[in-house]
Tab-separated table of C-alpha atoms in Angstrom:
chain	number	residue	atom	x	y	z
A	266	UNK	CA	96.592	117.734	132.723
A	267	UNK	CA	97.347	117.233	128.817
A	268	UNK	CA	95.534	114.099	127.594
A	269	UNK	CA	98.660	112.504	125.913
A	270	UNK	CA	100.545	112.991	129.412
A	271	UNK	CA	98.798	110.114	130.904
A	272	UNK	CA	99.841	107.711	128.416
A	273	UNK	CA	103.409	107.639	129.304
A	274	UNK	CA	105.276	107.046	132.659
A	275	UNK	CA	107.936	109.297	134.351
A	276	UNK	CA	110.740	107.429	132.125
A	277	UNK	CA	108.577	108.272	128.802
A	278	UNK	CA	107.731	104.332	128.382
A	279	UNK	CA	104.229	103.607	127.014
A	280	UNK	CA	101.785	102.890	130.047
A	281	UNK	CA	98.452	103.612	128.346
A	282	UNK	CA	97.646	103.409	124.505
A	283	UNK	CA	94.730	105.568	124.214
A	284	UNK	CA	95.345	108.035	121.287
A	285	UNK	CA	98.108	108.561	118.665
A	286	UNK	CA	98.197	112.133	119.601
A	287	UNK	CA	100.962	113.050	121.509
A	288	UNK	CA	103.516	110.095	120.515
A	289	UNK	CA	106.685	110.433	119.193
A	290	UNK	CA	107.581	108.816	115.712
A	291	UNK	CA	110.005	106.482	117.677
A	292	UNK	CA	107.124	104.922	119.923
A	293	UNK	CA	104.944	104.361	116.915
A	294	UNK	CA	107.972	103.169	114.960
A	295	UNK	CA	108.527	100.774	117.944
A	296	UNK	CA	105.238	99.314	117.729
A	297	UNK	CA	105.678	98.750	114.255
A	298	UNK	CA	108.867	97.008	114.415
A	299	UNK	CA	107.858	94.877	116.938
A	300	UNK	CA	104.556	94.026	115.241
A	301	UNK	CA	106.819	92.563	112.318
A	302	UNK	CA	108.136	90.233	114.500
A	303	UNK	CA	104.870	88.942	115.767
A	304	UNK	CA	103.608	88.410	112.056
A	305	UNK	CA	105.761	85.078	112.197
A	306	UNK	CA	103.905	83.943	115.058
A	307	UNK	CA	100.873	83.611	113.199
A	308	UNK	CA	102.582	81.021	110.707
A	309	UNK	CA	104.170	78.779	113.264
A	310	UNK	CA	102.576	75.383	113.935
A	311	UNK	CA	102.213	76.623	117.527
A	312	UNK	CA	100.661	79.996	117.390
A	313	UNK	CA	101.689	81.126	120.574
A	314	UNK	CA	104.722	82.887	122.439
A	315	UNK	CA	105.092	82.989	126.184
A	316	UNK	CA	105.843	86.750	126.747
A	317	UNK	CA	102.659	87.422	128.696
A	318	UNK	CA	102.283	84.402	130.414
A	319	UNK	CA	100.553	84.800	133.757
A	320	UNK	CA	99.381	88.088	132.819
A	321	UNK	CA	95.372	88.762	132.923
A	322	UNK	CA	94.022	91.146	130.314
A	323	UNK	CA	90.111	92.161	130.416
A	324	UNK	CA	88.214	93.059	127.246
A	325	UNK	CA	85.562	95.553	128.494
A	326	UNK	CA	83.523	96.159	125.522
A	327	UNK	CA	80.604	98.717	126.292
A	328	UNK	CA	79.971	98.967	122.598
A	329	UNK	CA	79.516	95.653	120.577
A	330	UNK	CA	82.277	94.653	117.920
A	331	UNK	CA	82.780	91.212	117.109
A	332	UNK	CA	85.863	91.795	114.929
A	333	UNK	CA	88.006	93.936	117.221
A	334	UNK	CA	87.001	92.234	120.285
A	335	UNK	CA	88.119	88.844	118.502
A	336	UNK	CA	91.554	90.236	117.350
A	337	UNK	CA	92.349	91.461	120.792
A	338	UNK	CA	91.337	88.287	122.470
A	339	UNK	CA	93.460	86.674	119.636
A	340	UNK	CA	96.302	88.665	120.073
A	341	UNK	CA	96.248	88.318	124.007
A	342	UNK	CA	95.927	84.448	123.660
A	343	UNK	CA	99.037	84.363	121.220
A	344	UNK	CA	100.944	85.906	123.818
A	345	UNK	CA	100.026	83.393	126.379
A	346	UNK	CA	97.960	85.928	128.570
A	347	UNK	CA	94.666	85.166	130.357
A	348	UNK	CA	91.900	86.816	128.759
A	349	UNK	CA	88.310	87.741	130.120
A	350	UNK	CA	85.606	89.238	127.978
A	351	UNK	CA	83.231	91.127	130.127
A	352	UNK	CA	79.560	91.420	128.402
A	353	UNK	CA	78.822	94.879	129.767
A	354	UNK	CA	75.106	94.580	128.727
A	355	UNK	CA	74.633	91.699	131.103
A	356	UNK	CA	77.102	92.715	133.724
A	357	UNK	CA	76.331	93.979	137.011
A	358	UNK	CA	76.339	97.865	135.821
A	359	UNK	CA	72.987	97.101	134.357
A	360	UNK	CA	72.039	95.894	138.001
A	361	UNK	CA	73.005	99.609	139.160
A	362	UNK	CA	76.549	99.133	139.999
A	363	UNK	CA	78.861	102.038	139.104
A	364	UNK	CA	81.506	101.855	136.428
A	365	UNK	CA	84.324	102.680	138.956
A	366	UNK	CA	82.956	99.930	141.375
A	367	UNK	CA	83.163	97.617	138.596
A	368	UNK	CA	86.668	98.548	137.960
A	369	UNK	CA	88.048	98.087	141.231
A	370	UNK	CA	86.407	94.602	141.507
A	371	UNK	CA	88.127	93.715	138.088
A	372	UNK	CA	91.468	95.373	139.837
A	373	UNK	CA	91.113	93.229	143.041
A	374	UNK	CA	91.068	90.273	140.650
A	375	UNK	CA	94.696	91.251	139.899
A	376	UNK	CA	94.121	91.946	136.451
A	377	UNK	CA	96.996	93.499	134.326
A	378	UNK	CA	95.197	95.413	131.592
A	379	UNK	CA	91.796	96.625	130.246
A	380	UNK	CA	91.193	96.803	126.776
A	381	UNK	CA	88.107	99.304	126.458
A	382	UNK	CA	85.689	100.206	123.935
A	383	UNK	CA	83.061	102.805	124.646
A	384	UNK	CA	80.419	104.851	122.608
A	385	UNK	CA	81.444	107.784	124.334
A	386	UNK	CA	84.749	110.042	123.347
A	387	UNK	CA	86.941	109.948	126.423
A	388	UNK	CA	85.626	106.669	128.187
A	389	UNK	CA	89.304	105.171	127.888
A	390	UNK	CA	90.975	108.197	129.090
A	391	UNK	CA	88.475	108.537	132.068
A	392	UNK	CA	89.293	104.825	132.931
A	393	UNK	CA	92.692	105.228	132.801
A	394	UNK	CA	92.747	108.229	135.131
A	395	UNK	CA	90.959	106.253	137.790
A	396	UNK	CA	92.623	102.564	137.728
A	397	UNK	CA	95.272	101.537	139.840
A	398	UNK	CA	98.950	102.364	138.850
A	399	UNK	CA	99.571	98.796	137.997
A	400	UNK	CA	96.898	98.370	135.226
A	401	UNK	CA	97.091	99.566	131.542
A	402	UNK	CA	94.403	100.630	129.479
A	403	UNK	CA	94.274	100.030	125.829
A	404	UNK	CA	91.697	102.268	123.907
A	405	UNK	CA	89.692	99.908	121.357
A	406	UNK	CA	87.515	102.659	120.063
A	407	UNK	CA	85.961	105.620	121.944
A	408	UNK	CA	83.043	107.431	120.247
A	409	UNK	CA	84.263	109.764	117.686
A	410	UNK	CA	87.373	110.370	119.338
A	411	UNK	CA	90.243	107.740	118.688
A	412	UNK	CA	90.947	104.056	117.785
A	413	UNK	CA	94.705	104.124	117.883
A	414	UNK	CA	95.263	100.089	117.317
A	415	UNK	CA	93.204	100.484	114.037
A	416	UNK	CA	95.365	103.397	112.863
A	417	UNK	CA	98.357	101.318	113.791
A	418	UNK	CA	97.417	98.353	112.096
A	419	UNK	CA	96.525	100.604	108.659
A	420	UNK	CA	99.960	102.177	108.997
A	421	UNK	CA	101.754	98.910	109.408
A	422	UNK	CA	99.597	97.593	106.515
A	423	UNK	CA	100.935	100.513	104.418
A	424	UNK	CA	104.385	100.199	105.581
A	425	UNK	CA	104.741	96.693	104.587
A	426	UNK	CA	103.817	97.571	100.782
A	427	UNK	CA	105.276	101.107	100.831
A	428	UNK	CA	108.039	101.137	103.261
A	429	UNK	CA	109.156	104.983	102.697
A	430	UNK	CA	106.479	107.163	104.283
A	431	UNK	CA	108.038	110.360	103.229
A	432	UNK	CA	107.231	109.598	99.847
A	433	UNK	CA	103.398	108.943	99.768
A	434	UNK	CA	99.987	110.368	99.181
A	435	UNK	CA	97.390	108.779	101.043
A	436	UNK	CA	93.607	109.494	100.353
A	437	UNK	CA	90.894	108.865	103.159
A	438	UNK	CA	87.442	108.371	101.698
A	439	UNK	CA	84.250	108.699	103.069
A	440	UNK	CA	82.545	109.465	106.295
A	441	UNK	CA	85.294	111.239	107.946
A	442	UNK	CA	82.898	113.230	110.325
A	443	UNK	CA	81.760	110.047	112.189
A	444	UNK	CA	85.239	108.237	111.972
A	445	UNK	CA	87.312	107.848	115.249
A	446	UNK	CA	89.632	105.616	112.599
A	447	UNK	CA	90.443	108.535	110.191
A	448	UNK	CA	90.906	110.893	112.907
A	449	UNK	CA	93.776	108.327	114.572
A	450	UNK	CA	95.176	107.426	111.093
A	451	UNK	CA	95.669	111.355	110.183
A	452	UNK	CA	97.593	111.748	113.585
A	453	UNK	CA	99.479	108.418	112.884
A	454	UNK	CA	100.226	109.480	108.966
A	455	UNK	CA	101.419	112.990	110.327
A	456	UNK	CA	103.604	111.472	112.776
A	457	UNK	CA	105.192	109.105	110.665
A	458	UNK	CA	106.137	111.713	108.052
A	459	UNK	CA	103.709	111.342	105.339
A	460	UNK	CA	103.509	114.564	103.400
A	461	UNK	CA	100.157	114.569	101.823
A	462	UNK	CA	97.057	113.353	103.659
A	463	UNK	CA	93.761	113.979	101.371
A	464	UNK	CA	90.156	113.765	102.759
A	465	UNK	CA	87.483	113.093	100.339
A	466	UNK	CA	83.845	113.056	100.750
A	467	UNK	CA	80.792	115.239	100.724
A	468	UNK	CA	80.639	118.527	102.615
A	469	UNK	CA	78.395	116.883	104.969
A	470	UNK	CA	80.816	114.147	106.044
A	471	UNK	CA	84.060	116.277	106.122
A	472	UNK	CA	84.710	117.883	109.528
A	473	UNK	CA	85.941	121.596	109.499
A	474	UNK	CA	89.168	120.738	111.664
A	475	UNK	CA	90.680	118.630	108.832
A	476	UNK	CA	92.748	121.501	107.531
A	477	UNK	CA	93.868	122.452	110.699
A	478	UNK	CA	95.287	118.895	110.852
A	479	UNK	CA	97.162	119.785	107.651
A	480	UNK	CA	94.719	117.494	105.442
A	481	UNK	CA	93.742	118.462	102.115
A	482	UNK	CA	90.053	118.300	101.531
A	483	UNK	CA	88.633	117.151	98.286
A	484	UNK	CA	84.690	117.080	97.819
A	485	UNK	CA	85.530	115.818	94.152
A	486	UNK	CA	86.196	112.158	94.443
A	487	UNK	CA	87.838	112.099	90.975
A	488	UNK	CA	90.028	115.080	91.941
A	489	UNK	CA	91.398	113.583	95.203
A	490	UNK	CA	92.065	109.940	93.940
A	491	UNK	CA	94.712	111.076	91.358
A	492	UNK	CA	98.286	109.818	91.660
A	493	UNK	CA	97.663	108.831	95.304
A	494	UNK	CA	99.713	105.840	96.631
A	495	UNK	CA	97.191	104.341	99.132
A	496	UNK	CA	93.273	104.725	99.008
A	497	UNK	CA	91.631	103.986	102.389
A	498	UNK	CA	87.924	103.651	102.482
A	499	UNK	CA	85.684	104.519	105.449
A	500	UNK	CA	82.390	102.641	106.399
A	501	UNK	CA	79.410	104.802	106.076
A	502	UNK	CA	78.546	104.838	109.715
A	503	UNK	CA	74.868	105.139	109.429
A	504	UNK	CA	74.102	104.478	112.880
A	505	UNK	CA	75.919	107.615	113.927
A	506	UNK	CA	74.216	109.685	111.766
A	507	UNK	CA	71.371	111.803	113.461
A	508	UNK	CA	69.877	113.628	110.329
A	509	UNK	CA	69.747	113.363	106.685
A	510	UNK	CA	73.546	113.897	105.909
A	511	UNK	CA	73.254	112.020	102.564
A	512	UNK	CA	70.558	111.997	99.885
A	513	UNK	CA	70.646	108.002	99.443
A	514	UNK	CA	73.156	105.248	99.682
A	515	UNK	CA	72.957	104.664	95.917
A	516	UNK	CA	73.673	108.286	95.149
A	517	UNK	CA	76.706	107.906	97.574
A	518	UNK	CA	77.952	105.131	95.648
A	519	UNK	CA	77.559	106.618	92.367
A	520	UNK	CA	79.278	109.688	93.618
A	521	UNK	CA	81.987	108.494	96.401
A	522	UNK	CA	82.026	104.719	96.078
A	523	UNK	CA	85.291	103.363	94.823
A	524	UNK	CA	85.009	101.602	91.233
A	525	UNK	CA	87.619	100.000	88.908
A	526	UNK	CA	87.172	103.152	86.969
A	527	UNK	CA	87.781	105.497	89.901
A	528	UNK	CA	90.758	103.497	91.334
A	529	UNK	CA	92.572	103.618	87.774
A	530	UNK	CA	93.264	107.621	88.853
A	531	UNK	CA	95.284	106.650	91.601
A	532	UNK	CA	98.931	105.304	90.578
A	533	UNK	CA	98.899	101.948	89.216
A	534	UNK	CA	100.311	100.149	92.406
A	535	UNK	CA	98.105	101.945	94.587
A	536	UNK	CA	96.623	99.690	97.501
A	537	UNK	CA	93.100	100.035	98.531
A	538	UNK	CA	92.242	99.489	102.348
A	539	UNK	CA	89.158	99.355	104.281
A	540	UNK	CA	88.647	99.183	108.256
A	541	UNK	CA	85.653	97.057	108.064
A	542	UNK	CA	83.084	96.039	107.929
A	543	UNK	CA	82.642	96.822	104.414
A	544	UNK	CA	79.294	97.776	102.797
A	545	UNK	CA	79.494	96.357	99.418
A	546	UNK	CA	78.074	98.486	96.804
A	547	UNK	CA	77.795	101.401	99.286
A	548	UNK	CA	81.531	102.422	99.825
A	549	UNK	CA	83.455	99.998	97.379
A	550	UNK	CA	82.487	97.699	94.504
A	551	UNK	CA	83.075	94.179	95.173
A	552	UNK	CA	85.432	93.725	92.477
A	553	UNK	CA	87.707	96.255	94.047
A	554	UNK	CA	87.528	94.752	97.349
A	555	UNK	CA	88.350	91.285	96.221
A	556	UNK	CA	90.559	92.879	93.472
A	557	UNK	CA	94.503	92.632	93.385
A	558	UNK	CA	95.083	96.125	94.943
A	559	UNK	CA	92.805	95.303	98.076
A	560	UNK	CA	94.713	94.762	100.960
A	561	UNK	CA	91.714	94.330	102.990
A	562	UNK	CA	92.201	91.141	104.695
A	563	UNK	CA	95.620	91.499	104.913
A	564	UNK	CA	94.569	94.494	107.434
A	565	UNK	CA	92.684	91.646	109.537
A	566	UNK	CA	95.600	89.726	109.974
A	567	UNK	CA	98.109	92.515	110.616
A	568	UNK	CA	95.706	93.701	113.406
A	569	UNK	CA	96.435	90.569	115.547
A	570	UNK	CA	100.020	91.324	115.020
A	571	UNK	CA	99.924	94.976	115.889
A	572	UNK	CA	97.607	94.138	118.787
A	573	UNK	CA	100.193	91.738	120.241
A	574	UNK	CA	102.755	94.584	119.775
A	575	UNK	CA	100.850	97.160	121.638
A	576	UNK	CA	100.011	95.132	124.455
A	577	UNK	CA	103.640	93.745	124.968
A	578	UNK	CA	105.061	97.078	124.590
A	579	UNK	CA	102.668	98.490	127.172
A	580	UNK	CA	103.268	95.583	129.612
A	581	UNK	CA	106.658	95.371	129.039
A	582	UNK	CA	107.782	98.635	130.404
A	583	UNK	CA	111.006	98.223	132.124
A	584	UNK	CA	110.480	98.897	135.994
A	585	UNK	CA	112.474	101.672	137.220
A	586	UNK	CA	115.919	101.127	138.093
A	587	UNK	CA	116.800	97.630	136.502
A	588	UNK	CA	119.082	97.222	133.855
A	589	UNK	CA	118.606	94.647	131.019
A	590	UNK	CA	120.788	91.632	131.010
A	591	UNK	CA	123.415	91.609	128.166
B	195	UNK	CA	135.109	74.826	115.197
B	196	UNK	CA	133.338	73.979	111.823
B	197	UNK	CA	136.061	70.780	111.446
B	198	UNK	CA	135.037	69.661	115.059
B	199	UNK	CA	131.337	69.929	114.303
B	200	UNK	CA	131.544	67.925	111.075
B	201	UNK	CA	133.255	65.410	113.110
B	202	UNK	CA	130.725	65.184	115.662
B	203	UNK	CA	127.751	64.777	112.695
B	204	UNK	CA	129.783	61.961	111.174
B	205	UNK	CA	130.335	60.155	114.242
B	206	UNK	CA	126.375	60.304	114.474
B	207	UNK	CA	125.627	59.498	110.792
B	208	UNK	CA	123.980	62.832	110.585
B	209	UNK	CA	124.390	63.722	106.877
B	210	UNK	CA	121.817	66.244	106.438
B	211	UNK	CA	121.559	68.834	109.355
B	212	UNK	CA	119.661	72.074	109.595
B	213	UNK	CA	121.821	75.061	110.866
B	214	UNK	CA	120.183	77.553	113.309
B	215	UNK	CA	121.779	80.578	114.560
B	216	UNK	CA	120.288	82.600	117.431
B	217	UNK	CA	120.264	86.558	116.552
B	218	UNK	CA	122.340	88.447	116.495
B	219	UNK	CA	125.945	87.105	117.171
B	220	UNK	CA	124.903	83.338	116.636
B	221	UNK	CA	123.371	84.046	113.353
B	222	UNK	CA	126.804	85.531	112.169
B	223	UNK	CA	128.782	82.244	113.288
B	224	UNK	CA	126.132	80.084	112.054
B	225	UNK	CA	126.359	81.720	108.566
B	226	UNK	CA	130.005	81.154	108.406
B	227	UNK	CA	129.622	77.456	109.630
B	228	UNK	CA	126.905	76.997	106.875
B	229	UNK	CA	129.557	78.196	104.225
B	230	UNK	CA	132.060	75.753	105.319
B	231	UNK	CA	129.838	72.652	105.848
B	232	UNK	CA	127.415	73.424	102.851
B	233	UNK	CA	124.422	71.369	103.905
B	234	UNK	CA	121.221	70.933	101.916
B	235	UNK	CA	119.126	72.674	104.330
B	236	UNK	CA	119.250	76.643	104.056
B	237	UNK	CA	120.409	78.491	107.105
B	238	UNK	CA	117.644	79.237	109.659
B	239	UNK	CA	117.815	82.005	112.218
B	240	UNK	CA	115.965	82.394	115.672
B	241	UNK	CA	115.029	85.801	117.631
B	242	UNK	CA	114.423	84.498	121.269
B	243	UNK	CA	113.224	87.945	122.614
B	244	UNK	CA	109.599	86.380	122.841
B	245	UNK	CA	110.517	83.437	124.690
B	246	UNK	CA	113.064	85.150	127.279
B	247	UNK	CA	112.224	84.295	130.968
B	248	UNK	CA	112.979	87.803	132.132
B	249	UNK	CA	110.391	89.856	130.160
B	250	UNK	CA	108.738	90.912	133.435
B	251	UNK	CA	111.874	92.182	134.946
B	252	UNK	CA	113.279	93.917	132.100
B	253	UNK	CA	110.699	94.816	129.320
B	254	UNK	CA	110.917	94.220	125.815
B	255	UNK	CA	114.176	94.132	124.143
B	256	UNK	CA	115.276	96.161	121.287
B	257	UNK	CA	113.886	94.296	118.317
B	258	UNK	CA	116.188	92.242	115.673
B	259	UNK	CA	115.303	90.408	112.523
B	260	UNK	CA	112.293	88.108	113.099
B	261	UNK	CA	113.098	84.033	113.396
B	262	UNK	CA	113.228	82.428	109.943
B	263	UNK	CA	113.291	78.590	109.687
B	264	UNK	CA	112.680	77.704	105.771
B	265	UNK	CA	112.569	73.937	106.513
B	266	UNK	CA	110.224	71.595	108.612
B	267	UNK	CA	111.604	71.163	111.886
B	268	UNK	CA	110.054	67.828	112.524
B	269	UNK	CA	112.263	64.624	112.788
B	270	UNK	CA	115.216	66.959	111.694
B	271	UNK	CA	118.812	67.155	113.347
B	272	UNK	CA	119.158	70.677	114.483
B	273	UNK	CA	122.688	72.427	114.751
B	274	UNK	CA	121.998	75.530	117.203
B	275	UNK	CA	124.600	78.020	116.999
B	276	UNK	CA	125.324	80.760	119.243
B	277	UNK	CA	128.218	83.132	119.963
B	278	UNK	CA	128.617	82.858	123.631
B	279	UNK	CA	127.300	80.183	126.026
B	280	UNK	CA	126.895	81.851	129.636
B	281	UNK	CA	124.050	81.186	132.080
B	282	UNK	CA	122.161	78.753	129.534
B	283	UNK	CA	118.899	80.783	129.402
B	284	UNK	CA	119.348	81.939	125.983
B	285	UNK	CA	119.807	78.300	124.825
B	286	UNK	CA	116.543	77.002	126.855
B	287	UNK	CA	114.586	79.866	125.223
B	288	UNK	CA	115.917	78.831	121.696
B	289	UNK	CA	114.834	75.530	122.468
B	290	UNK	CA	111.533	76.339	123.644
B	291	UNK	CA	111.003	78.481	120.369
B	292	UNK	CA	112.170	75.421	117.888
B	293	UNK	CA	109.652	72.977	119.785
B	294	UNK	CA	107.010	75.461	118.933
B	295	UNK	CA	107.806	74.834	115.253
B	296	UNK	CA	107.909	71.220	115.395
B	297	UNK	CA	109.578	68.029	117.195
B	298	UNK	CA	113.265	67.910	115.923
B	299	UNK	CA	115.073	64.364	115.748
B	300	UNK	CA	118.046	65.999	117.953
B	301	UNK	CA	119.600	69.173	118.699
B	302	UNK	CA	123.398	69.947	118.872
B	303	UNK	CA	124.452	73.168	120.573
B	304	UNK	CA	127.661	74.722	118.912
B	305	UNK	CA	129.236	77.847	120.491
B	306	UNK	CA	131.890	80.047	119.811
B	307	UNK	CA	132.628	80.662	123.188
B	308	UNK	CA	131.339	78.349	126.370
B	309	UNK	CA	132.328	80.316	129.624
B	310	UNK	CA	131.655	79.800	133.142
B	311	UNK	CA	128.602	80.870	134.956
B	312	UNK	CA	126.002	78.398	133.954
B	313	UNK	CA	122.751	78.826	135.824
B	314	UNK	CA	120.986	76.047	133.863
B	315	UNK	CA	122.030	72.448	133.132
B	316	UNK	CA	123.091	73.195	129.291
B	317	UNK	CA	126.420	72.355	127.902
B	318	UNK	CA	127.752	72.902	124.322
B	319	UNK	CA	129.020	69.802	122.200
B	320	UNK	CA	131.174	71.837	120.274
B	321	UNK	CA	132.895	74.785	121.500
B	322	UNK	CA	135.385	77.167	119.787
B	323	UNK	CA	136.828	78.258	122.917
B	324	UNK	CA	136.525	77.624	126.733
B	325	UNK	CA	136.974	80.259	129.058
B	326	UNK	CA	136.879	80.697	132.854
B	327	UNK	CA	135.725	84.144	133.579
B	328	UNK	CA	134.757	86.133	136.647
B	329	UNK	CA	131.091	87.190	137.285
B	330	UNK	CA	132.234	90.799	136.287
B	331	UNK	CA	133.663	89.808	133.096
B	332	UNK	CA	131.516	89.615	129.594
B	333	UNK	CA	132.357	88.185	126.246
B	334	UNK	CA	130.973	90.299	123.519
B	335	UNK	CA	131.070	89.283	119.886
B	336	UNK	CA	131.024	92.302	117.618
B	337	UNK	CA	130.487	92.160	113.797
B	338	UNK	CA	129.099	90.868	111.432
B	339	UNK	CA	132.394	92.049	109.179
B	340	UNK	CA	135.032	91.889	110.923
B	341	UNK	CA	133.991	89.288	113.538
B	342	UNK	CA	135.814	90.580	116.981
B	343	UNK	CA	135.608	88.902	120.167
B	344	UNK	CA	136.034	91.230	123.019
B	345	UNK	CA	136.282	90.536	126.923
B	346	UNK	CA	134.949	93.090	128.887
B	347	UNK	CA	134.919	94.424	132.543
B	348	UNK	CA	131.382	95.529	133.901
B	349	UNK	CA	131.144	98.959	135.258
């Protein structure tokens, strides 16, 4: 079975959101358009809509992440869903219960959606293949494989500043080797019609398969940043580096870190993004991270709206055989 | 319709109402009423997609423009405008959404067409037309230019 097949039901409606791969442009656009409407919810005095009232969403985080878990939790609560946060390190899996037994117990509690984060690539797919038919899975990051909601919030943020994807030149800078975010971003940008995606970094942090994905690879940051519309900086994932892939953080910053001087090579209205958390003085200079071209905090706000959109599109599948009321 | 609404507002001594149209047809009608009455407040629009009571049965509807209420709802007299009042469920959803923005002083419901088939205790105080239709008949407004009202038979 192809991996993307599991994501949609027999009518082509989104059932799980595990990866960007395999989705049509229309599906991604539907999520982006829905998110646009959810932006206003965050500005209301009552920051809540009743859409998922009565639904139960479980955050299954096998790998710690305060920011991502918090935005998923807030997104679910703004949709009026009930939310459970299962702390895996203290759960019964550490008492010897198997993962599948734990999932079946959560199913028996009449949950509707699992948001899964795991350090192993493919974990969300594995869970999606074994859950009951009424349960949907959202991948909140698995190993080096995918982080589709982060990619969607990134392209959503880009679209709010630069609506025409077909006229964009986007640079992704840094540790692409270990980045599930970058993989998902590249798939999303390609699907949405961005004509030129550049990967910029040292040879040791650029995976060989990028050129097959249509990405232009640059080892010279100054060359790569020339005339780009969007600069996406990636976090240096020190915890995922087994060997000495870099001489030192200082040298990395001097060579690849985004400074005012390097940013000046991009288009004057270029925006600067970072999925966070930022290592200031390693990937990016503080004056750039906090500067007028930075949209890093917008990404955080947009992350809630985009996750609300993904949850509501997935749980809002029309049951087969029913037509909408006029 | 605008004249009847103005008379009602005058009888209640409401001089500064806020007009809110429900996407999509209600927003078209509200825009015309707003141009005729010229209230101080800018026009507001509501997208009730996320407040519908049938989400779990029919899924997410195609998206339209997001809600835009460019004024404070608190203690304000609201004129809520829709194209067709049928079951009453859309109006219920719209009022739920308005109350998430604040506590209005009052809400007047004005519709282009009030038709039979109510499922909730909702009625319009101003209606351009009142129609008795069979369950299989539907009223549809197309627009925005020109605005055309159609009565269709369901298949």
